[in-house]
Amino acid sequence: MSAHEIVKDIHWVGAVDWDRRHFHGFSYTTPNGTTYNAYLIIDEKITLVDTVLPEFFGEMADAISGIIDPKKIEYIIANHVEIDHSGALPRMLELCPNATVLCSAKCRDGLKKNYHSDWNFRIVKTGDTVSLGKKTLEFIEAPMIHWPDSMFTYVREDELLLPNDAFGQHFASAERFDDEIDERMIMNEAAKYYANILLDLGSIIHRKLEEVEKMGIPIKIIAPSHGIIWRKDPAKIVEAYKKWSSGVIDSPRVIVIYDTMWGTTEKMARNIVEGVAAEGVAVRLYRAPFSDHTSILKDVLDTKGILVGSSTIHNSFLPTLASLLEEFETLKPKNRIGASFGSFGWGRGACRRIEESLKAAGIDIVMPALETQYVPDKDGFKAYHQFGRDFAKKVKESGVSVLKEA
Ligand code: FEO
């Protein structure tokens, strides 16, 4: 894509990765691709904010060259060391070898370890400012949003926040702004991004948002390092982050996740779903190996109740549930309640192991596991339905408002 002026004298010079289908290895599916957003500030001191993935260096260099001679760049701001934003930095610095890299101390340490080069570094910290001529940059360290080195850059005169990964979305598009594209689609991608990358960092994010609010800096535009730029109503994505990071869930949703060996656990899951729905609680059913884990994690953002079921194999749950449960354990969705269910033949184990995993994820187990040996009879089906109803009641009692009463 060619460069795009986002405000006077600040140009988007990033790259659109239309073909990207997975991120962070294969852990995050990106069916809509992504972008790597870099920004070029034209002033007395020409400044590049972040770069792109190494294979998109040519695209970024061409966009910059269409505006100025890259040799004239005096500063490169590295808001974050991760390779999707710093990967093209070594080749960029070959074009402007005298440029100074402005970054946090931790980012400098990471860049040195990543690229083994001794560039001209200048360490900046929260409150530091740099005058470029007409424009002034302010820096706000943002450790663990989402790496220890992460930093936001603020352009005072334009009231423009460049927060790197925060407020991003994995979404490839020819459009650059939120007012040029379907807002629901973008908010959905922003929620997916938050759930899959930032969920476990909620308290840190909440504190940082409060800190930035107290700084009283006006924010007219938020230009993240992935996806669309927020200029129509940047407060909307900030408010969404405040809510997600608070852990408050205001609708009584349930998700049921399972896998089955010979069909009994599937029967249990389907009857449990009917029981939950009979209580007027919104419910989604996912068979783990056939479902997109990135979307399930996005659903967790506004879901109070999580039920996980599996047949027993080798005294544990089916391995097809393992990666999702591992993600729950690492992302730690707080303020959720859960329970387990499953079938077994000659030996139990799945429910015990599921409960251990849900507890490790910080999910409160609010009901004893529901287990079936071999194949259910008529009473079994009634029990599954009742289990769903009972769990839905627990969700409703947990303080969230109710969509519709049964
Ligand atoms: Fe933490 Fe977009 O990289």
mmCIF file of C-alpha atoms and ligand atoms in Angstrom:
data_model
loop_
_atom_site.group_PDB
_atom_site.id
_atom_site.type_symbol
_atom_site.label_atom_id
_atom_site.label_comp_id
_atom_site.label_asym_id
_atom_site.label_seq_id
_atom_site.Cartn_x
_atom_site.Cartn_y
_atom_site.Cartn_z
ATOM 1 C CA MET A 1 0.000 0.000 0.000
ATOM 2 C CA SER A 2 1.186 3.524 -0.646
ATOM 3 C CA ALA A 3 1.676 6.050 2.150
ATOM 4 C CA HIS A 4 -1.355 7.760 3.631
ATOM 5 C CA GLU A 5 -1.287 11.092 5.492
ATOM 6 C CA ILE A 6 -3.232 10.515 8.719
ATOM 7 C CA VAL A 7 -2.856 14.052 10.068
ATOM 8 C CA LYS A 8 -0.876 16.944 8.618
ATOM 9 C CA ASP A 9 2.751 15.823 8.161
ATOM 10 C CA ILE A 10 2.269 12.389 9.714
ATOM 11 C CA HIS A 11 2.056 9.538 7.228
ATOM 12 C CA TRP A 12 1.144 5.882 7.596
ATOM 13 C CA VAL A 13 4.036 4.023 5.921
ATOM 14 C CA GLY A 14 3.241 0.493 7.095
ATOM 15 C CA ALA A 15 2.352 -2.716 5.291
ATOM 16 C CA VAL A 16 -0.846 -4.700 4.792
ATOM 17 C CA ASP A 17 -0.386 -8.460 5.230
ATOM 18 C CA TRP A 18 -3.455 -9.729 3.394
ATOM 19 C CA ASP A 19 -2.318 -13.367 3.526
ATOM 20 C CA ARG A 20 -1.489 -13.714 7.213
ATOM 21 C CA ARG A 21 -3.682 -16.469 8.675
ATOM 22 C CA HIS A 22 -1.884 -17.196 11.958
ATOM 23 C CA PHE A 23 -0.125 -15.025 14.488
ATOM 24 C CA HIS A 24 2.193 -15.821 17.389
ATOM 25 C CA GLY A 25 3.055 -19.138 15.776
ATOM 26 C CA PHE A 26 -0.230 -20.889 15.157
ATOM 27 C CA SER A 27 -1.874 -19.848 18.428
ATOM 28 C CA TYR A 28 -3.964 -16.944 17.043
ATOM 29 C CA THR A 29 -5.936 -17.376 13.833
ATOM 30 C CA THR A 30 -6.191 -14.241 11.687
ATOM 31 C CA PRO A 31 -8.719 -14.997 8.920
ATOM 32 C CA ASN A 32 -8.767 -11.308 7.961
ATOM 33 C CA GLY A 33 -4.986 -10.873 7.807
ATOM 34 C CA THR A 34 -3.287 -7.987 9.595
ATOM 35 C CA THR A 35 -1.287 -4.804 9.117
ATOM 36 C CA TYR A 36 2.009 -3.586 10.548
ATOM 37 C CA ASN A 37 1.589 0.151 11.032
ATOM 38 C CA ALA A 38 4.606 2.445 10.905
ATOM 39 C CA TYR A 39 4.317 6.235 10.908
ATOM 40 C CA LEU A 40 6.593 8.873 9.375
ATOM 41 C CA ILE A 41 6.611 12.342 10.966
ATOM 42 C CA ILE A 42 7.831 15.153 8.721
ATOM 43 C CA ASP A 43 9.303 17.974 10.760
ATOM 44 C CA GLU A 44 12.685 19.621 11.260
ATOM 45 C CA LYS A 45 13.778 16.289 12.674
ATOM 46 C CA ILE A 46 12.213 13.582 10.538
ATOM 47 C CA THR A 47 11.070 10.657 12.643
ATOM 48 C CA LEU A 48 9.900 7.132 11.926
ATOM 49 C CA VAL A 49 7.684 5.483 14.547
ATOM 50 C CA ASP A 50 8.095 1.683 14.534
ATOM 51 C CA THR A 51 8.789 -0.497 11.505
ATOM 52 C CA VAL A 52 7.273 -3.672 10.033
ATOM 53 C CA LEU A 53 7.901 -7.413 9.739
ATOM 54 C CA PRO A 54 11.248 -7.972 7.910
ATOM 55 C CA GLU A 55 9.668 -9.315 4.707
ATOM 56 C CA PHE A 56 7.705 -6.062 4.326
ATOM 57 C CA PHE A 57 10.787 -3.839 4.574
ATOM 58 C CA GLY A 58 10.656 -3.045 0.823
ATOM 59 C CA GLU A 59 7.044 -1.886 1.037
ATOM 60 C CA MET A 60 7.782 0.403 3.949
ATOM 61 C CA ALA A 61 10.993 1.754 2.377
ATOM 62 C CA ASP A 62 9.142 2.505 -0.888
ATOM 63 C CA ALA A 63 6.384 4.350 1.004
ATOM 64 C CA ILE A 64 8.983 6.420 2.884
ATOM 65 C CA SER A 65 11.002 7.121 -0.286
ATOM 66 C CA GLY A 66 7.850 8.438 -1.939
ATOM 67 C CA ILE A 67 7.811 11.202 0.694
ATOM 68 C CA ILE A 68 11.437 11.911 1.631
ATOM 69 C CA ASP A 69 14.938 10.555 1.169
ATOM 70 C CA PRO A 70 15.213 7.935 3.980
ATOM 71 C CA LYS A 71 18.744 9.236 4.663
ATOM 72 C CA LYS A 72 17.099 12.299 6.253
ATOM 73 C CA ILE A 73 15.480 10.305 9.069
ATOM 74 C CA GLU A 74 17.016 11.454 12.359
ATOM 75 C CA TYR A 75 14.986 9.464 14.868
ATOM 76 C CA ILE A 76 13.440 6.019 14.805
ATOM 77 C CA ILE A 77 11.146 5.308 17.718
ATOM 78 C CA ALA A 78 10.958 1.665 18.717
ATOM 79 C CA ASN A 79 7.836 1.413 20.873
ATOM 80 C CA HIS A 80 8.204 -2.367 21.158
ATOM 81 C CA VAL A 81 10.886 -4.952 20.461
ATOM 82 C CA GLU A 82 8.684 -7.723 19.030
ATOM 83 C CA ILE A 83 9.692 -8.654 15.498
ATOM 84 C CA ASP A 84 6.472 -7.522 13.774
ATOM 85 C CA HIS A 85 7.448 -3.935 14.720
ATOM 86 C CA SER A 86 11.239 -4.041 14.874
ATOM 87 C CA GLY A 87 12.005 -6.683 12.251
ATOM 88 C CA ALA A 88 12.721 -4.173 9.480
ATOM 89 C CA LEU A 89 14.786 -1.919 11.779
ATOM 90 C CA PRO A 90 18.230 -3.323 10.833
ATOM 91 C CA ARG A 91 17.680 -2.729 7.112
ATOM 92 C CA MET A 92 16.057 0.637 7.790
ATOM 93 C CA LEU A 93 19.119 1.745 9.721
ATOM 94 C CA GLU A 94 21.273 0.851 6.722
ATOM 95 C CA LEU A 95 19.386 3.615 4.865
ATOM 96 C CA CYS A 96 19.809 6.167 7.678
ATOM 97 C CA PRO A 97 22.882 4.979 9.623
ATOM 98 C CA ASN A 98 23.140 8.165 11.680
ATOM 99 C CA ALA A 99 19.598 7.942 13.022
ATOM 100 C CA THR A 100 19.092 7.631 16.776
ATOM 101 C CA VAL A 101 16.814 4.879 18.072
ATOM 102 C CA LEU A 102 14.556 6.208 20.841
ATOM 103 C CA CYS A 103 13.154 3.475 23.064
ATOM 104 C CA SER A 104 12.726 2.239 26.625
ATOM 105 C CA ALA A 105 15.724 0.705 28.395
ATOM 106 C CA LYS A 106 14.159 -2.740 28.195
ATOM 107 C CA CYS A 107 13.485 -2.287 24.501
ATOM 108 C CA ARG A 108 17.129 -1.374 23.908
ATOM 109 C CA ASP A 109 18.204 -4.524 25.761
ATOM 110 C CA GLY A 110 15.802 -6.614 23.670
ATOM 111 C CA LEU A 111 16.883 -5.020 20.382
ATOM 112 C CA LYS A 112 20.545 -5.681 21.199
ATOM 113 C CA LYS A 113 19.774 -9.319 21.914
ATOM 114 C CA ASN A 114 17.599 -9.648 18.804
ATOM 115 C CA TYR A 115 19.892 -7.958 16.273
ATOM 116 C CA HIS A 116 23.348 -7.923 17.919
ATOM 117 C CA SER A 117 24.035 -4.407 16.663
ATOM 118 C CA ASP A 118 25.253 -1.396 18.585
ATOM 119 C CA TRP A 119 23.074 1.333 17.154
ATOM 120 C CA ASN A 120 22.803 4.922 18.457
ATOM 121 C CA PHE A 121 20.312 4.442 21.260
ATOM 122 C CA ARG A 122 18.679 7.118 23.385
ATOM 123 C CA ILE A 123 16.657 5.832 26.303
ATOM 124 C CA VAL A 124 13.381 7.616 27.041
ATOM 125 C CA LYS A 125 10.999 7.162 29.943
ATOM 126 C CA THR A 126 7.564 8.345 31.033
ATOM 127 C CA GLY A 127 7.333 12.132 30.978
ATOM 128 C CA ASP A 128 10.318 12.661 28.660
ATOM 129 C CA THR A 129 9.677 14.907 25.683
ATOM 130 C CA VAL A 130 11.498 15.416 22.408
ATOM 131 C CA SER A 131 10.901 18.438 20.182
ATOM 132 C CA LEU A 132 10.994 17.675 16.483
ATOM 133 C CA GLY A 133 10.532 21.323 15.507
ATOM 134 C CA LYS A 134 6.836 22.054 15.204
ATOM 135 C CA LYS A 135 5.749 18.818 16.855
ATOM 136 C CA THR A 136 6.549 17.539 20.338
ATOM 137 C CA LEU A 137 6.741 13.882 21.283
ATOM 138 C CA GLU A 138 5.944 12.665 24.779
ATOM 139 C CA PHE A 139 6.678 9.149 25.956
ATOM 140 C CA ILE A 140 4.681 6.905 28.270
ATOM 141 C CA GLU A 141 6.233 3.620 29.291
ATOM 142 C CA ALA A 142 3.625 0.849 29.230
ATOM 143 C CA PRO A 143 5.344 -2.230 30.636
ATOM 144 C CA MET A 144 3.409 -5.471 30.118
ATOM 145 C CA ILE A 145 1.047 -3.940 27.578
ATOM 146 C CA HIS A 146 2.037 -6.339 26.436
ATOM 147 C CA TRP A 147 5.798 -6.833 26.893
ATOM 148 C CA PRO A 148 8.113 -5.315 29.536
ATOM 149 C CA ASP A 149 9.612 -2.994 26.906
ATOM 150 C CA SER A 150 6.299 -1.646 25.520
ATOM 151 C CA MET A 151 5.890 2.128 25.247
ATOM 152 C CA PHE A 152 3.340 4.646 23.942
ATOM 153 C CA THR A 153 4.357 7.752 21.992
ATOM 154 C CA TYR A 154 2.124 10.842 22.063
ATOM 155 C CA VAL A 155 2.273 13.692 19.544
ATOM 156 C CA ARG A 156 1.172 16.685 21.597
ATOM 157 C CA GLU A 157 0.174 19.145 18.867
ATOM 158 C CA ASP A 158 -1.956 16.579 17.019
ATOM 159 C CA GLU A 159 -3.374 14.938 20.169
ATOM 160 C CA LEU A 160 -2.331 11.680 18.553
ATOM 161 C CA LEU A 161 -1.531 8.570 20.603
ATOM 162 C CA LEU A 162 0.707 5.908 19.042
ATOM 163 C CA PRO A 163 0.268 3.057 21.538
ATOM 164 C CA ASN A 164 1.830 0.267 19.475
ATOM 165 C CA ASP A 165 0.024 -3.043 20.164
ATOM 166 C CA ALA A 166 -2.608 -1.588 22.528
ATOM 167 C CA PHE A 167 -5.997 -0.956 20.881
ATOM 168 C CA GLY A 168 -4.911 -2.947 17.797
ATOM 169 C CA GLN A 169 -6.788 -5.441 15.672
ATOM 170 C CA HIS A 170 -5.576 -8.086 13.254
ATOM 171 C CA PHE A 171 -7.413 -6.807 10.218
ATOM 172 C CA ALA A 172 -6.049 -6.220 6.725
ATOM 173 C CA SER A 173 -7.783 -3.508 4.735
ATOM 174 C CA ALA A 174 -7.279 -0.857 2.103
ATOM 175 C CA GLU A 175 -8.978 1.594 4.481
ATOM 176 C CA ARG A 176 -6.981 3.157 7.304
ATOM 177 C CA PHE A 177 -9.671 4.669 9.557
ATOM 178 C CA ASP A 178 -12.550 3.412 11.693
ATOM 179 C CA ASP A 179 -15.001 5.785 9.966
ATOM 180 C CA GLU A 180 -14.302 4.095 6.617
ATOM 181 C CA ILE A 181 -15.254 0.587 7.690
ATOM 182 C CA ASP A 182 -17.976 -1.412 9.478
ATOM 183 C CA GLU A 183 -17.547 -0.564 13.163
ATOM 184 C CA ARG A 184 -18.951 -3.880 14.469
ATOM 185 C CA MET A 185 -16.402 -5.819 12.446
ATOM 186 C CA ILE A 186 -13.553 -3.762 13.854
ATOM 187 C CA MET A 187 -14.787 -3.965 17.457
ATOM 188 C CA ASN A 188 -15.102 -7.735 17.048
ATOM 189 C CA GLU A 189 -11.473 -7.948 15.891
ATOM 190 C CA ALA A 190 -10.371 -5.600 18.702
ATOM 191 C CA ALA A 191 -12.131 -7.849 21.244
ATOM 192 C CA LYS A 192 -10.513 -10.943 19.745
ATOM 193 C CA TYR A 193 -7.125 -9.239 19.949
ATOM 194 C CA TYR A 194 -7.671 -8.240 23.590
ATOM 195 C CA ALA A 195 -8.880 -11.705 24.600
ATOM 196 C CA ASN A 196 -6.044 -13.573 22.920
ATOM 197 C CA ILE A 197 -3.153 -11.249 23.748
ATOM 198 C CA LEU A 198 -4.032 -9.100 26.745
ATOM 199 C CA LEU A 199 -6.615 -10.944 28.850
ATOM 200 C CA ASP A 200 -4.215 -11.990 31.614
ATOM 201 C CA LEU A 201 -2.864 -8.425 31.881
ATOM 202 C CA GLY A 202 -6.189 -6.830 32.854
ATOM 203 C CA SER A 203 -5.132 -5.258 36.155
ATOM 204 C CA ILE A 204 -1.973 -3.737 34.607
ATOM 205 C CA ILE A 205 -4.001 -2.360 31.694
ATOM 206 C CA HIS A 206 -6.655 -0.955 34.017
ATOM 207 C CA ARG A 207 -4.010 0.880 36.071
ATOM 208 C CA LYS A 208 -2.294 2.232 32.951
ATOM 209 C CA LEU A 209 -5.579 3.558 31.563
ATOM 210 C CA GLU A 210 -6.238 5.324 34.877
ATOM 211 C CA GLU A 211 -2.709 6.744 34.854
ATOM 212 C CA VAL A 212 -3.101 8.100 31.303
ATOM 213 C CA GLU A 213 -6.499 9.543 32.233
ATOM 214 C CA LYS A 214 -4.931 11.330 35.229
ATOM 215 C CA MET A 215 -2.225 12.774 32.960
ATOM 216 C CA GLY A 216 -5.085 14.661 31.335
ATOM 217 C CA ILE A 217 -3.705 14.436 27.830
ATOM 218 C CA PRO A 218 -6.376 15.021 25.201
ATOM 219 C CA ILE A 219 -6.583 12.185 22.685
ATOM 220 C CA LYS A 220 -8.149 12.929 19.323
ATOM 221 C CA ILE A 221 -6.705 9.973 17.401
ATOM 222 C CA ILE A 222 -5.350 6.569 18.431
ATOM 223 C CA ALA A 223 -3.100 4.989 15.831
ATOM 224 C CA PRO A 224 -2.129 1.469 16.913
ATOM 225 C CA SER A 225 0.459 -0.756 15.267
ATOM 226 C CA HIS A 226 -2.095 -3.235 13.874
ATOM 227 C CA GLY A 227 -5.299 -2.602 11.965
ATOM 228 C CA ILE A 228 -7.489 0.440 11.757
ATOM 229 C CA ILE A 229 -6.801 3.897 13.236
ATOM 230 C CA TRP A 230 -9.410 5.155 15.732
ATOM 231 C CA ARG A 231 -10.390 8.751 14.856
ATOM 232 C CA LYS A 232 -14.200 8.706 14.760
ATOM 233 C CA ASP A 233 -14.599 8.096 18.483
ATOM 234 C CA PRO A 234 -11.328 6.960 20.099
ATOM 235 C CA ALA A 235 -13.004 7.028 23.522
ATOM 236 C CA LYS A 236 -15.054 4.023 22.422
ATOM 237 C CA ILE A 237 -12.085 1.643 22.238
ATOM 238 C CA VAL A 238 -10.657 3.122 25.457
ATOM 239 C CA GLU A 239 -13.987 2.472 27.213
ATOM 240 C CA ALA A 240 -14.035 -1.082 25.819
ATOM 241 C CA TYR A 241 -10.524 -1.679 27.211
ATOM 242 C CA LYS A 242 -11.623 -0.285 30.579
ATOM 243 C CA LYS A 243 -14.529 -2.730 30.685
ATOM 244 C CA TRP A 244 -12.552 -5.752 29.499
ATOM 245 C CA SER A 245 -9.698 -5.030 31.903
ATOM 246 C CA SER A 246 -12.107 -4.577 34.829
ATOM 247 C CA GLY A 247 -13.242 -8.213 34.534
ATOM 248 C CA VAL A 248 -16.865 -7.077 34.904
ATOM 249 C CA ILE A 249 -19.295 -9.160 32.851
ATOM 250 C CA ASP A 250 -22.728 -7.657 32.439
ATOM 251 C CA SER A 251 -24.569 -10.408 30.596
ATOM 252 C CA PRO A 252 -25.186 -13.958 31.865
ATOM 253 C CA ARG A 253 -23.646 -15.978 29.067
ATOM 254 C CA VAL A 254 -22.446 -19.577 29.148
ATOM 255 C CA ILE A 255 -20.115 -21.455 26.832
ATOM 256 C CA VAL A 256 -19.991 -25.231 26.742
ATOM 257 C CA ILE A 257 -16.787 -26.751 25.365
ATOM 258 C CA TYR A 258 -16.335 -30.475 24.933
ATOM 259 C CA ASP A 259 -14.919 -33.388 23.022
ATOM 260 C CA THR A 260 -16.311 -36.878 22.898
ATOM 261 C CA MET A 261 -14.976 -40.369 22.227
ATOM 262 C CA TRP A 262 -18.051 -42.519 21.487
ATOM 263 C CA GLY A 263 -20.832 -39.932 21.705
ATOM 264 C CA THR A 264 -21.961 -39.952 25.337
ATOM 265 C CA THR A 265 -20.190 -36.724 26.295
ATOM 266 C CA GLU A 266 -21.667 -35.122 23.192
ATOM 267 C CA LYS A 267 -25.183 -36.141 24.316
ATOM 268 C CA MET A 268 -24.417 -34.689 27.722
ATOM 269 C CA ALA A 269 -23.201 -31.420 26.173
ATOM 270 C CA ARG A 270 -26.260 -30.987 23.965
ATOM 271 C CA ASN A 271 -28.706 -31.656 26.805
ATOM 272 C CA ILE A 272 -26.797 -29.338 29.137
ATOM 273 C CA VAL A 273 -27.058 -26.607 26.495
ATOM 274 C CA GLU A 274 -30.829 -27.093 26.378
ATOM 275 C CA GLY A 275 -30.997 -26.820 30.167
ATOM 276 C CA VAL A 276 -29.005 -23.566 30.162
ATOM 277 C CA ALA A 277 -31.209 -22.126 27.400
ATOM 278 C CA ALA A 278 -34.362 -23.163 29.315
ATOM 279 C CA GLU A 279 -33.245 -20.753 32.056
ATOM 280 C CA GLY A 280 -33.141 -17.895 29.560
ATOM 281 C CA VAL A 281 -29.363 -17.690 29.523
ATOM 282 C CA ALA A 282 -27.471 -17.214 26.253
ATOM 283 C CA VAL A 283 -25.328 -20.263 25.497
ATOM 284 C CA ARG A 284 -22.815 -21.350 22.858
ATOM 285 C CA LEU A 285 -21.622 -24.917 22.232
ATOM 286 C CA TYR A 286 -18.133 -25.691 20.899
ATOM 287 C CA ARG A 287 -16.639 -29.067 20.090
ATOM 288 C CA ALA A 288 -13.014 -28.167 20.737
ATOM 289 C CA PRO A 289 -11.217 -29.918 17.856
ATOM 290 C CA PHE A 290 -13.635 -28.505 15.259
ATOM 291 C CA SER A 291 -13.746 -24.974 16.662
ATOM 292 C CA ASP A 292 -11.596 -21.895 16.298
ATOM 293 C CA HIS A 293 -9.898 -21.388 19.659
ATOM 294 C CA THR A 294 -9.207 -17.715 18.918
ATOM 295 C CA SER A 295 -12.967 -17.108 18.583
ATOM 296 C CA ILE A 296 -13.746 -19.149 21.711
ATOM 297 C CA LEU A 297 -11.343 -16.970 23.698
ATOM 298 C CA LYS A 298 -13.045 -13.877 22.301
ATOM 299 C CA ASP A 299 -16.373 -15.275 23.549
ATOM 300 C CA VAL A 300 -14.841 -15.712 27.006
ATOM 301 C CA LEU A 301 -14.552 -11.894 27.262
ATOM 302 C CA ASP A 302 -18.284 -11.491 27.926
ATOM 303 C CA THR A 303 -19.055 -14.961 29.266
ATOM 304 C CA LYS A 304 -19.639 -15.614 32.951
ATOM 305 C CA GLY A 305 -20.054 -19.399 32.911
ATOM 306 C CA ILE A 306 -17.679 -21.938 31.393
ATOM 307 C CA LEU A 307 -18.564 -25.642 31.233
ATOM 308 C CA VAL A 308 -15.998 -28.101 29.957
ATOM 309 C CA GLY A 309 -16.693 -31.761 29.205
ATOM 310 C CA SER A 310 -14.692 -34.742 28.018
ATOM 311 C CA SER A 311 -14.692 -38.479 27.859
ATOM 312 C CA THR A 312 -11.976 -40.045 29.985
ATOM 313 C CA ILE A 313 -8.892 -41.437 28.314
ATOM 314 C CA HIS A 314 -5.771 -42.561 30.189
ATOM 315 C CA ASN A 315 -7.326 -41.198 33.413
ATOM 316 C CA SER A 316 -7.538 -37.692 31.947
ATOM 317 C CA PHE A 317 -9.422 -35.586 29.389
ATOM 318 C CA LEU A 318 -9.071 -36.049 25.641
ATOM 319 C CA PRO A 319 -5.867 -34.399 24.386
ATOM 320 C CA THR A 320 -7.918 -32.402 21.877
ATOM 321 C CA LEU A 321 -8.961 -30.164 24.789
ATOM 322 C CA ALA A 322 -5.443 -29.666 26.078
ATOM 323 C CA SER A 323 -4.344 -26.624 24.081
ATOM 324 C CA LEU A 324 -7.516 -24.688 24.886
ATOM 325 C CA LEU A 325 -7.317 -25.510 28.599
ATOM 326 C CA GLU A 326 -3.663 -24.497 28.537
ATOM 327 C CA GLU A 327 -4.690 -21.138 27.038
ATOM 328 C CA PHE A 328 -7.275 -20.695 29.804
ATOM 329 C CA GLU A 329 -4.539 -21.380 32.362
ATOM 330 C CA THR A 330 -2.188 -18.806 30.870
ATOM 331 C CA LEU A 331 -4.779 -16.128 30.027
ATOM 332 C CA LYS A 332 -6.540 -16.546 33.412
ATOM 333 C CA PRO A 333 -10.074 -15.254 32.756
ATOM 334 C CA LYS A 334 -10.993 -13.828 36.182
ATOM 335 C CA ASN A 335 -14.474 -13.552 37.697
ATOM 336 C CA ARG A 336 -15.831 -16.562 35.821
ATOM 337 C CA ILE A 337 -17.520 -19.638 37.209
ATOM 338 C CA GLY A 338 -17.279 -23.147 35.839
ATOM 339 C CA ALA A 339 -17.943 -26.858 36.179
ATOM 340 C CA SER A 340 -17.031 -30.065 34.381
ATOM 341 C CA PHE A 341 -18.874 -33.016 32.902
ATOM 342 C CA GLY A 342 -17.997 -36.164 31.023
ATOM 343 C CA SER A 343 -18.363 -39.866 30.473
ATOM 344 C CA PHE A 344 -16.129 -42.776 31.358
ATOM 345 C CA GLY A 345 -16.023 -46.554 30.889
ATOM 346 C CA TRP A 346 -13.870 -48.504 33.317
ATOM 347 C CA GLY A 347 -12.080 -45.587 34.955
ATOM 348 C CA ARG A 348 -12.674 -41.896 35.722
ATOM 349 C CA GLY A 349 -10.271 -38.985 35.491
ATOM 350 C CA ALA A 350 -11.414 -36.452 32.862
ATOM 351 C CA CYS A 351 -13.563 -34.333 35.191
ATOM 352 C CA ARG A 352 -10.951 -34.241 37.932
ATOM 353 C CA ARG A 353 -8.301 -33.071 35.480
ATOM 354 C CA ILE A 354 -10.642 -30.497 33.896
ATOM 355 C CA GLU A 355 -11.454 -29.065 37.327
ATOM 356 C CA GLU A 356 -7.747 -28.832 38.155
ATOM 357 C CA SER A 357 -7.175 -26.953 34.938
ATOM 358 C CA LEU A 358 -10.128 -24.571 35.388
ATOM 359 C CA LYS A 359 -9.008 -23.819 38.956
ATOM 360 C CA ALA A 360 -5.487 -23.104 37.693
ATOM 361 C CA ALA A 361 -7.090 -20.646 35.263
ATOM 362 C CA GLY A 362 -8.695 -18.818 38.201
ATOM 363 C CA ILE A 363 -12.212 -20.062 37.390
ATOM 364 C CA ASP A 364 -14.382 -20.876 40.438
ATOM 365 C CA ILE A 365 -15.812 -24.398 40.357
ATOM 366 C CA VAL A 366 -19.381 -23.897 41.590
ATOM 367 C CA MET A 367 -20.917 -27.360 41.085
ATOM 368 C CA PRO A 368 -19.751 -30.947 41.477
ATOM 369 C CA ALA A 369 -18.803 -32.635 38.216
ATOM 370 C CA LEU A 370 -21.514 -34.467 36.297
ATOM 371 C CA GLU A 371 -20.283 -37.919 35.260
ATOM 372 C CA THR A 372 -21.816 -40.794 33.305
ATOM 373 C CA GLN A 373 -20.512 -44.354 33.131
ATOM 374 C CA TYR A 374 -20.898 -45.894 29.661
ATOM 375 C CA VAL A 375 -24.240 -44.890 28.064
ATOM 376 C CA PRO A 376 -26.998 -42.781 29.670
ATOM 377 C CA ASP A 377 -30.535 -44.007 30.336
ATOM 378 C CA LYS A 378 -33.684 -41.841 30.515
ATOM 379 C CA ASP A 379 -32.784 -40.521 33.980
ATOM 380 C CA GLY A 380 -29.357 -39.570 32.694
ATOM 381 C CA PHE A 381 -30.816 -37.235 30.087
ATOM 382 C CA LYS A 382 -32.986 -35.564 32.733
ATOM 383 C CA ALA A 383 -29.911 -35.090 34.913
ATOM 384 C CA TYR A 384 -27.977 -33.396 32.074
ATOM 385 C CA HIS A 385 -30.820 -31.000 31.424
ATOM 386 C CA GLN A 386 -31.076 -30.224 35.142
ATOM 387 C CA PHE A 387 -27.294 -29.729 35.367
ATOM 388 C CA GLY A 388 -27.596 -27.090 32.617
ATOM 389 C CA ARG A 389 -30.473 -25.388 34.428
ATOM 390 C CA ASP A 390 -28.655 -25.437 37.775
ATOM 391 C CA PHE A 391 -25.505 -23.984 36.266
ATOM 392 C CA ALA A 392 -27.493 -21.270 34.494
ATOM 393 C CA LYS A 393 -29.093 -20.351 37.841
ATOM 394 C CA LYS A 394 -25.613 -20.018 39.392
ATOM 395 C CA VAL A 395 -24.652 -17.693 36.542
ATOM 396 C CA LYS A 396 -27.756 -15.579 37.107
ATOM 397 C CA GLU A 397 -27.132 -15.510 40.862
ATOM 398 C CA SER A 398 -23.567 -14.361 40.293
ATOM 399 C CA GLY A 399 -24.636 -10.756 39.901
ATOM 400 C CA VAL A 400 -24.916 -10.219 36.173
ATOM 401 C CA SER A 401 -28.130 -8.891 34.671
ATOM 402 C CA VAL A 402 -30.402 -11.320 32.850
ATOM 403 C CA LEU A 403 -31.171 -11.260 29.108
ATOM 404 C CA LYS A 404 -34.640 -12.761 29.522
ATOM 405 C CA GLU A 405 -36.320 -14.671 32.310
ATOM 406 C CA ALA A 406 -37.347 -18.276 31.779
HETATM 407 FE FE1 FEO B 1 3.745 -7.417 20.466
HETATM 408 FE FE2 FEO B 1 2.401 -6.583 17.418
HETATM 409 O O1 FEO B 1 3.713 -7.210 18.597
#
